[in-house]
XYZ file of N, CA and C in Angstrom:
576
model
N -16.343 -45.282 -11.016
C -14.876 -44.519 -10.597
C -15.753 -43.599 -9.742
N -15.630 -43.260 -8.460
C -16.339 -41.901 -7.520
C -15.586 -40.955 -8.088
N -16.617 -39.575 -8.191
C -15.934 -38.447 -8.492
C -15.083 -37.867 -7.327
N -14.116 -37.223 -7.425
C -12.984 -36.753 -6.705
C -13.545 -35.283 -6.330
N -13.830 -34.641 -4.980
C -14.356 -33.506 -4.628
C -13.264 -32.693 -4.428
N -13.402 -31.192 -4.658
C -12.241 -30.296 -4.548
C -12.880 -29.327 -4.019
N -12.658 -28.847 -2.898
C -13.134 -27.396 -2.289
C -12.509 -26.152 -2.609
N -12.951 -25.440 -3.767
C -11.662 -24.236 -3.899
C -12.254 -22.952 -2.986
N -11.541 -22.314 -2.311
C -11.993 -21.017 -1.589
C -10.778 -20.151 -1.519
N -10.991 -19.041 -1.024
C -9.838 -18.150 -0.918
C -10.348 -16.881 -0.195
N -9.553 -15.721 -0.161
C -9.885 -14.438 0.316
C -10.587 -14.400 1.419
N -10.479 -15.177 2.436
C -11.437 -15.095 3.818
C -11.343 -14.302 4.704
N -9.895 -13.752 5.094
C -9.591 -12.593 5.486
C -9.920 -12.621 6.947
N -9.955 -14.088 7.797
C -10.213 -14.112 8.932
C -9.361 -14.017 9.946
N -9.115 -12.972 11.008
C -10.715 -12.137 11.523
C -10.591 -10.996 11.259
N -9.458 -10.494 10.157
C -9.306 -9.132 9.938
C -10.116 -8.328 9.027
N -10.966 -9.075 8.192
C -11.954 -8.355 7.854
C -13.342 -8.776 7.769
N -13.367 -10.303 8.231
C -14.545 -11.130 8.469
C -14.301 -12.054 9.906
N -15.533 -12.310 10.340
C -15.222 -12.829 11.807
C -14.873 -14.529 11.460
N -15.760 -15.391 10.540
C -15.618 -16.810 10.385
C -16.230 -16.704 8.760
N -16.347 -18.514 8.743
C -16.918 -18.526 7.373
C -18.713 -18.588 7.763
N -19.222 -18.405 6.917
C -20.729 -18.082 7.324
C -21.538 -19.753 7.664
N -22.549 -19.477 8.745
C -22.944 -21.037 9.119
C -23.312 -21.636 7.970
N -24.059 -21.345 7.100
C -24.346 -21.945 5.759
C -23.761 -22.708 4.941
N -22.397 -22.119 5.101
C -21.248 -22.513 4.434
C -20.756 -23.951 5.060
N -20.493 -23.694 6.385
C -20.013 -24.771 7.669
C -20.670 -25.781 7.422
N -22.238 -25.695 7.616
C -23.217 -27.075 7.626
C -22.815 -27.807 6.445
N -21.876 -27.195 5.704
C -21.955 -28.419 3.962
C -20.869 -28.584 3.937
N -19.686 -28.323 4.738
C -18.102 -28.555 4.397
C -17.848 -29.636 5.792
N -18.614 -30.986 5.444
C -18.436 -32.061 6.465
C -17.234 -32.606 6.136
N -16.442 -33.012 6.837
C -15.140 -33.576 6.791
C -15.510 -35.281 6.315
N -14.748 -35.917 5.560
C -14.856 -36.988 5.102
C -15.533 -37.265 3.996
N -15.610 -36.012 3.521
C -16.635 -35.887 1.926
C -16.056 -35.591 0.760
N -15.440 -34.220 1.192
C -14.501 -33.530 0.505
C -12.979 -34.089 0.278
N -12.350 -34.317 -0.771
C -10.805 -34.906 -0.969
C -9.764 -33.971 -0.959
N -10.168 -32.608 -1.479
C -9.094 -31.921 -1.648
C -9.321 -30.277 -1.317
N -8.618 -29.644 -0.807
C -8.951 -28.238 -0.727
C -7.864 -27.510 -1.232
N -8.200 -26.620 -2.115
C -7.381 -25.666 -3.222
C -7.898 -24.351 -3.031
N -6.842 -23.930 -1.911
C -6.857 -22.254 -1.421
C -5.828 -21.283 -2.204
N -6.739 -19.956 -2.658
C -6.271 -19.027 -3.250
C -5.616 -17.973 -2.204
N -5.513 -18.365 -1.157
C -4.580 -17.529 -0.505
C -5.566 -16.616 0.340
N -4.679 -15.475 1.289
C -5.526 -14.693 2.288
C -6.393 -15.179 3.219
N -6.111 -16.266 3.806
C -7.241 -17.436 4.552
C -7.335 -16.633 5.711
N -6.202 -16.063 6.715
C -6.401 -15.688 7.609
C -5.832 -16.522 8.710
N -6.513 -16.526 9.923
C -6.200 -17.326 10.889
C -5.717 -18.414 11.331
N -4.797 -18.593 12.210
C -4.572 -20.316 11.964
C -5.564 -21.206 12.268
N -6.321 -20.780 13.156
C -7.442 -21.408 13.503
C -8.573 -21.897 12.065
N -8.664 -20.869 11.033
C -9.549 -21.228 10.202
C -8.902 -22.091 8.932
N -7.182 -21.840 9.022
C -6.953 -22.696 8.611
C -6.895 -24.336 8.646
N -6.806 -24.551 10.021
C -6.836 -25.975 10.963
C -7.960 -26.223 10.597
N -9.198 -25.452 10.714
C -10.707 -26.308 10.429
C -10.727 -26.558 8.588
N -10.010 -26.080 7.893
C -9.834 -26.478 6.293
C -9.145 -27.801 6.201
N -7.980 -27.717 7.081
C -7.383 -28.959 6.951
C -7.708 -30.447 7.130
N -8.914 -29.782 8.392
C -9.438 -31.183 8.861
C -10.441 -31.524 7.723
N -10.978 -30.653 6.803
C -12.254 -30.607 6.195
C -11.809 -31.871 4.959
N -10.551 -31.711 4.476
C -10.061 -32.714 3.647
C -8.606 -33.201 3.516
N -8.437 -34.372 3.106
C -7.250 -34.889 3.591
C -5.731 -34.483 2.901
N -6.266 -33.739 2.110
C -5.479 -32.735 0.781
C -5.546 -31.448 0.763
N -4.715 -30.567 1.262
C -5.021 -29.459 1.605
C -3.647 -28.713 0.648
N -4.324 -27.507 0.120
C -3.238 -27.107 -0.979
C -3.384 -25.386 -0.984
N -2.408 -24.919 -0.722
C -2.858 -23.281 -0.571
C -1.960 -22.329 -1.003
N -1.840 -21.483 -1.724
C -0.794 -20.156 -2.299
C -0.633 -19.218 -1.385
N 0.325 -18.474 -1.442
C 0.303 -17.286 -0.759
C -0.370 -15.676 -1.593
N -1.408 -15.477 -0.549
C -1.570 -14.234 -0.948
C -1.075 -13.382 -0.631
N -1.729 -11.993 -0.750
C -0.700 -10.562 -0.798
C -1.030 -10.411 0.878
N -1.718 -10.897 1.667
C -2.056 -10.383 2.914
C -1.422 -11.786 4.003
N -1.135 -12.978 3.298
C -0.378 -13.745 4.361
C 1.117 -13.852 4.516
N 1.486 -14.196 5.867
C 2.680 -13.906 6.573
C 3.636 -14.968 6.321
N 2.953 -15.984 5.776
C 3.998 -17.513 5.922
C 4.584 -17.528 4.703
N 6.128 -16.845 4.830
C 6.835 -17.283 3.809
C 7.123 -18.523 3.066
N 6.660 -19.659 3.555
C 6.751 -20.661 3.024
C 5.713 -21.279 2.193
N 4.952 -20.341 2.091
C 3.670 -21.197 1.368
C 4.063 -20.261 -0.429
N 3.653 -21.103 -1.152
C 4.401 -20.975 -2.650
C 3.494 -19.843 -3.250
N 3.846 -19.121 -4.448
C 3.288 -17.821 -5.229
C 2.510 -18.869 -6.024
N 2.872 -19.817 -6.511
C 1.779 -20.785 -7.376
C 2.209 -22.250 -7.081
N 0.806 -23.041 -7.651
C 1.094 -24.542 -7.228
C 0.482 -25.231 -8.528
N 0.900 -26.280 -8.795
C 0.043 -27.197 -9.717
C -0.419 -28.734 -8.937
N -1.337 -29.039 -9.202
C -1.709 -30.193 -8.400
C -2.465 -30.849 -9.371
N -2.350 -32.178 -9.304
C -3.165 -33.548 -10.193
C -4.088 -33.890 -9.329
N -5.199 -33.756 -10.055
C -6.272 -34.497 -9.331
C -7.338 -35.213 -10.672
N -7.067 -36.717 -10.546
C -7.617 -37.460 -11.262
C -7.075 -37.245 -12.852
N -7.500 -36.971 -14.219
C -7.167 -36.539 -15.410
C -6.764 -34.858 -15.446
N -7.174 -34.397 -14.159
C -6.756 -32.816 -14.659
C -5.684 -32.146 -14.085
N -4.707 -31.487 -14.399
C -3.781 -31.164 -14.040
C -4.261 -29.186 -13.588
N -4.403 -28.959 -12.304
C -4.953 -27.751 -11.917
C -4.013 -26.752 -11.316
N -4.122 -25.633 -11.675
C -2.864 -24.687 -11.131
C -3.856 -23.689 -10.329
N -2.825 -23.092 -9.367
C -3.334 -22.068 -8.180
C -2.796 -21.101 -8.137
N -3.258 -19.850 -8.049
C -2.499 -18.877 -7.597
C -3.315 -17.971 -6.894
N -2.756 -16.688 -6.546
C -3.990 -15.844 -5.967
C -4.324 -14.883 -6.515
N -3.499 -14.444 -7.677
C -4.019 -13.201 -8.544
C -3.507 -11.848 -8.509
N -2.803 -11.820 -7.453
C -1.982 -10.021 -7.174
C -0.998 -10.043 -7.846
N -0.480 -10.800 -8.538
C 1.256 -10.666 -8.911
C 1.059 -9.816 -10.220
N 1.139 -8.128 -9.772
C 1.023 -7.461 -10.335
C 1.310 -7.084 -12.060
N 2.525 -7.672 -11.990
C 3.350 -7.948 -13.231
C 2.658 -9.091 -14.174
N 1.898 -9.758 -13.879
C 0.948 -10.860 -14.582
C -0.042 -10.960 -14.906
N -0.642 -10.465 -13.779
C -1.798 -9.990 -13.853
C -2.802 -8.669 -14.073
N -2.884 -7.776 -15.097
C -2.932 -6.449 -14.935
C -4.189 -6.615 -16.164
N -5.346 -5.839 -15.505
C -6.308 -5.832 -14.280
C -6.245 -7.034 -13.647
N -6.585 -6.892 -12.381
C -6.795 -7.989 -11.248
C -8.007 -9.093 -12.503
N -8.043 -10.400 -12.436
C -8.889 -10.964 -12.625
C -9.019 -11.061 -14.256
N -8.162 -10.258 -14.748
C -8.174 -10.413 -16.357
C -7.784 -11.583 -16.980
N -9.085 -11.653 -18.014
C -8.975 -13.446 -18.571
C -7.755 -13.393 -19.355
N -7.094 -12.451 -20.493
C -6.366 -12.845 -20.948
C -4.856 -12.881 -20.382
N -4.727 -12.134 -19.430
C -3.642 -12.446 -18.210
C -3.428 -13.898 -17.876
N -4.922 -14.082 -17.345
C -4.940 -15.395 -16.513
C -4.627 -16.837 -17.350
N -4.781 -16.526 -18.689
C -4.867 -17.426 -19.669
C -3.682 -17.671 -20.170
N -2.739 -16.465 -20.111
C -1.049 -16.271 -20.359
C -0.735 -17.670 -19.318
N -1.214 -16.994 -17.806
C -0.571 -17.605 -17.014
C -0.908 -19.278 -17.019
N -2.148 -19.701 -17.279
C -2.772 -21.012 -17.776
C -1.826 -21.632 -18.689
N -1.312 -20.645 -19.636
C -0.731 -21.722 -20.528
C 0.992 -21.665 -20.107
N 1.558 -21.361 -19.621
C 2.763 -21.252 -18.510
C 2.791 -22.127 -17.561
N 2.036 -22.515 -17.048
C 1.638 -23.484 -16.172
C 1.519 -24.799 -16.682
N 0.772 -24.559 -18.053
C 0.398 -25.958 -18.685
C -0.565 -26.823 -18.256
N -1.562 -26.171 -16.952
C -2.631 -26.467 -16.776
C -4.202 -26.867 -17.519
N -5.034 -27.516 -16.842
C -6.255 -27.936 -17.843
C -7.242 -26.528 -17.120
N -7.185 -26.359 -15.903
C -7.839 -25.216 -15.141
C -6.968 -24.433 -14.232
N -7.270 -23.013 -14.332
C -6.239 -22.387 -13.430
C -7.263 -21.581 -12.592
N -6.847 -21.703 -11.096
C -7.475 -21.081 -10.422
C -7.103 -20.137 -9.821
N -7.954 -19.150 -9.563
C -7.084 -17.903 -8.765
C -7.925 -17.120 -8.080
N -7.861 -16.245 -7.365
C -8.524 -15.161 -6.152
C -8.224 -13.725 -6.362
N -8.060 -13.175 -5.066
C -7.824 -11.843 -4.988
C -8.748 -10.807 -5.577
N -9.855 -11.313 -6.203
C -11.044 -9.930 -6.748
C -12.204 -10.105 -5.635
N -11.939 -11.265 -5.391
C -13.375 -11.427 -4.033
C -14.621 -11.666 -4.550
N -14.643 -12.236 -6.383
C -15.637 -12.024 -7.179
C -15.703 -13.396 -7.805
N -16.829 -14.056 -7.741
C -16.678 -15.159 -8.449
C -16.896 -15.254 -10.090
N -16.236 -16.154 -10.557
C -16.199 -16.083 -12.140
C -15.704 -17.832 -12.717
N -16.096 -17.746 -13.425
C -15.694 -18.912 -14.541
C -15.643 -18.595 -15.668
N -15.041 -19.161 -16.577
C -14.437 -18.878 -17.907
C -14.127 -20.063 -18.799
N -14.368 -20.455 -20.087
C -13.533 -21.293 -20.700
C -13.218 -20.459 -21.961
N -11.590 -20.647 -21.611
C -10.619 -19.875 -23.126
C -9.787 -20.689 -23.567
N -9.957 -20.859 -24.937
C -9.193 -21.657 -25.653
C -9.049 -22.961 -25.155
N -10.004 -23.816 -24.545
C -10.206 -25.192 -24.603
C -9.644 -25.373 -22.538
N -9.417 -24.344 -22.333
C -8.722 -24.392 -20.649
C -10.007 -23.954 -20.031
N -10.070 -24.124 -18.564
C -10.962 -23.534 -17.429
C -10.085 -22.534 -16.469
N -10.784 -21.497 -16.326
C -10.468 -20.184 -15.476
C -11.662 -19.951 -14.542
N -11.233 -20.096 -13.174
C -11.882 -20.280 -11.915
C -11.588 -19.448 -11.024
N -12.370 -18.487 -10.455
C -12.173 -17.717 -9.362
C -13.784 -17.625 -8.490
N -13.258 -18.557 -7.004
C -13.967 -18.908 -6.211
C -14.626 -17.742 -5.682
N -14.292 -16.708 -5.734
C -14.742 -15.465 -4.967
C -14.344 -15.491 -3.503
N -14.993 -14.476 -2.255
C -14.401 -14.589 -0.870
C -15.551 -15.815 -0.317
N -15.196 -16.423 0.580
C -15.891 -17.489 0.758
C -16.971 -16.881 2.462
N -15.973 -15.736 2.527
C -16.575 -15.071 4.115
C -17.491 -13.702 3.364
N -17.346 -13.424 2.061
C -17.999 -12.196 1.521
C -16.672 -10.881 2.253
N -15.544 -10.875 2.329
C -14.560 -10.058 2.877
C -14.696 -8.811 1.716
N -14.484 -7.477 2.145
C -14.465 -6.779 1.647
C -12.920 -6.831 0.329
N -12.933 -6.066 -0.389
C -11.569 -5.867 -1.050
C -11.639 -4.355 -1.681
N -10.194 -4.262 -2.272
C -10.202 -2.624 -2.933
C -10.635 -2.451 -3.498
N -11.245 -2.980 -4.427
C -12.273 -2.791 -5.864
C -13.773 -3.311 -5.460
N -14.407 -3.745 -4.117
C -15.564 -3.908 -3.995
C -15.891 -4.546 -2.326
N -16.891 -3.120 -1.950
C -17.422 -3.334 -0.398
C -18.095 -4.613 -0.430
N -19.333 -4.736 -1.469
C -20.191 -5.545 -1.253
C -20.464 -6.530 -1.786
N -19.549 -7.911 -1.124
C -19.124 -8.965 -1.864
C -20.177 -9.756 -0.993
N -20.626 -10.362 -2.201
C -21.275 -12.008 -2.062
C -20.655 -13.088 -1.638
N -20.417 -13.971 -0.359
C -19.986 -14.751 -0.413
C -20.134 -15.799 -1.070
N -18.780 -16.580 -1.638
C -18.814 -17.573 -2.648
C -17.886 -18.678 -2.685
N -17.990 -20.103 -3.053
C -16.956 -20.774 -2.825
C -17.537 -21.852 -3.962
N -16.480 -22.780 -4.450
C -16.843 -23.526 -5.582
C -16.474 -25.080 -5.499
N -17.182 -25.912 -5.353
C -16.834 -27.433 -5.320
C -16.685 -27.898 -6.608
N -15.663 -28.654 -6.799
C -15.238 -29.121 -8.028
C -15.631 -30.906 -7.785
N -16.218 -31.486 -8.622
C -16.728 -32.735 -9.111
C -15.974 -33.385 -9.954
N -14.816 -33.830 -10.158
C -13.987 -34.431 -11.267
C -14.160 -36.135 -11.647
N -14.581 -35.947 -12.428
C -14.588 -37.500 -12.799
C -14.450 -37.569 -14.356
N -13.187 -38.578 -14.472
C -13.003 -38.983 -16.026
C -12.268 -37.659 -16.540
N -12.753 -37.440 -17.806
C -12.564 -35.729 -18.435
C -13.170 -34.877 -18.278
N -13.944 -34.860 -16.955
C -15.449 -33.942 -16.893
C -14.910 -33.697 -15.449
N -15.551 -31.961 -15.453
C -15.578 -31.412 -14.012
C -16.737 -30.657 -13.884
N -17.861 -31.263 -13.055
C -18.880 -30.568 -12.712
C -18.445 -29.161 -11.716
N -18.754 -27.866 -12.056
C -18.154 -26.949 -11.362
C -19.741 -26.640 -10.580
N -19.755 -26.695 -9.011
C -20.729 -26.284 -8.595
C -20.333 -24.672 -7.715
N -21.382 -23.757 -7.972
C -20.937 -22.606 -7.271
C -21.697 -22.231 -6.011
N -21.645 -22.065 -4.915
C -22.686 -22.059 -3.616
C -22.174 -20.468 -3.415
N -23.360 -19.432 -3.313
C -23.537 -18.240 -2.969
C -24.692 -18.141 -1.896
N -24.267 -16.775 -1.129
C -25.350 -16.562 -0.151
C -26.033 -15.170 -0.741
N -27.125 -15.291 -0.789
C -28.237 -14.223 -1.560
C -27.737 -13.115 -0.404
N -28.444 -11.772 -0.595
C -28.640 -10.852 0.356
C -29.737 -11.591 1.199
N -30.732 -11.978 0.998
C -31.562 -12.309 2.164
C -31.250 -13.531 2.803
N -30.202 -13.772 2.488
C -29.456 -15.185 3.585
C -29.586 -16.640 2.827
N -30.487 -16.516 1.916
C -30.796 -17.888 1.296
C -29.392 -18.428 0.392
N -29.229 -19.677 0.610
C -28.021 -20.360 -0.111
C -28.373 -20.648 -1.784
N -27.977 -20.182 -2.807
C -28.067 -20.590 -4.224
C -27.293 -21.556 -4.442
N -27.542 -22.290 -5.498
C -26.282 -23.092 -6.125
C -26.181 -23.123 -7.350
N -25.406 -22.752 -8.402
C -25.277 -22.876 -9.784
C -24.431 -23.988 -10.238
N -24.772 -24.366 -11.288
C -23.941 -25.992 -12.081
C -23.247 -25.742 -13.040
N -22.423 -25.690 -13.328
C -21.519 -25.451 -14.961
C -20.689 -27.109 -14.917
N -20.581 -27.398 -16.498
C -19.422 -28.082 -16.638
C -18.615 -28.033 -17.445
N -17.358 -28.533 -17.279
C -16.020 -28.243 -18.399
C -15.514 -29.733 -18.243
N -15.344 -29.855 -19.711
C -14.889 -31.298 -20.194
C -13.401 -31.151 -21.109
N -12.739 -31.782 -20.379
C -11.508 -31.706 -20.993
C -10.742 -31.995 -22.719
N -10.462 -31.460 -23.493
C -10.181 -31.531 -24.762
C -9.148 -32.936 -25.105
N -9.779 -33.850 -25.823
C -8.929 -34.838 -26.114
C -7.776 -34.401 -26.926
N -6.709 -35.073 -26.297
C -5.378 -34.664 -26.979
C -5.556 -35.218 -28.675
N -5.301 -34.685 -29.444
C -5.265 -34.919 -31.236
C -3.977 -35.299 -31.345
């Protein structure tokens, strides 16, 4: 069975904080290769959202603190292969303090009962395994500034989901414009 590919991104803030996705990323996001887009919110313009929906047949987005669409959910759970994946933006002050806090995100992961929790808002890439579950923040795909960081490295994540294993690829653009790709693996714990 072939791997299901899920593009994970957010905090683009197009056109208010950034003009568009970097060309290095656009060259990688070829329609027909990716199966799912998991967006943590604050995407921005209608044009960038339409671009992302053309990238993959399954588009899932939650509402960020700058999103105007009241129909976007605050949180969402999707099933991809053997994995339940939760998506939140991460600006929910009552739940995630300080922003990106691992303990707070782990509590939300347990509440949603998901294997992987994806969050945004910090504009900084991170991946962690806590109590056998995975927490991912794809960062900002455009490198948009945030209230806590003005020098943001553009990044997104691609998940290759197959069986009980996920290969997590992180794509970053270095200061010199070169593309950097990192790789890690998360294996789902078997039920006892």
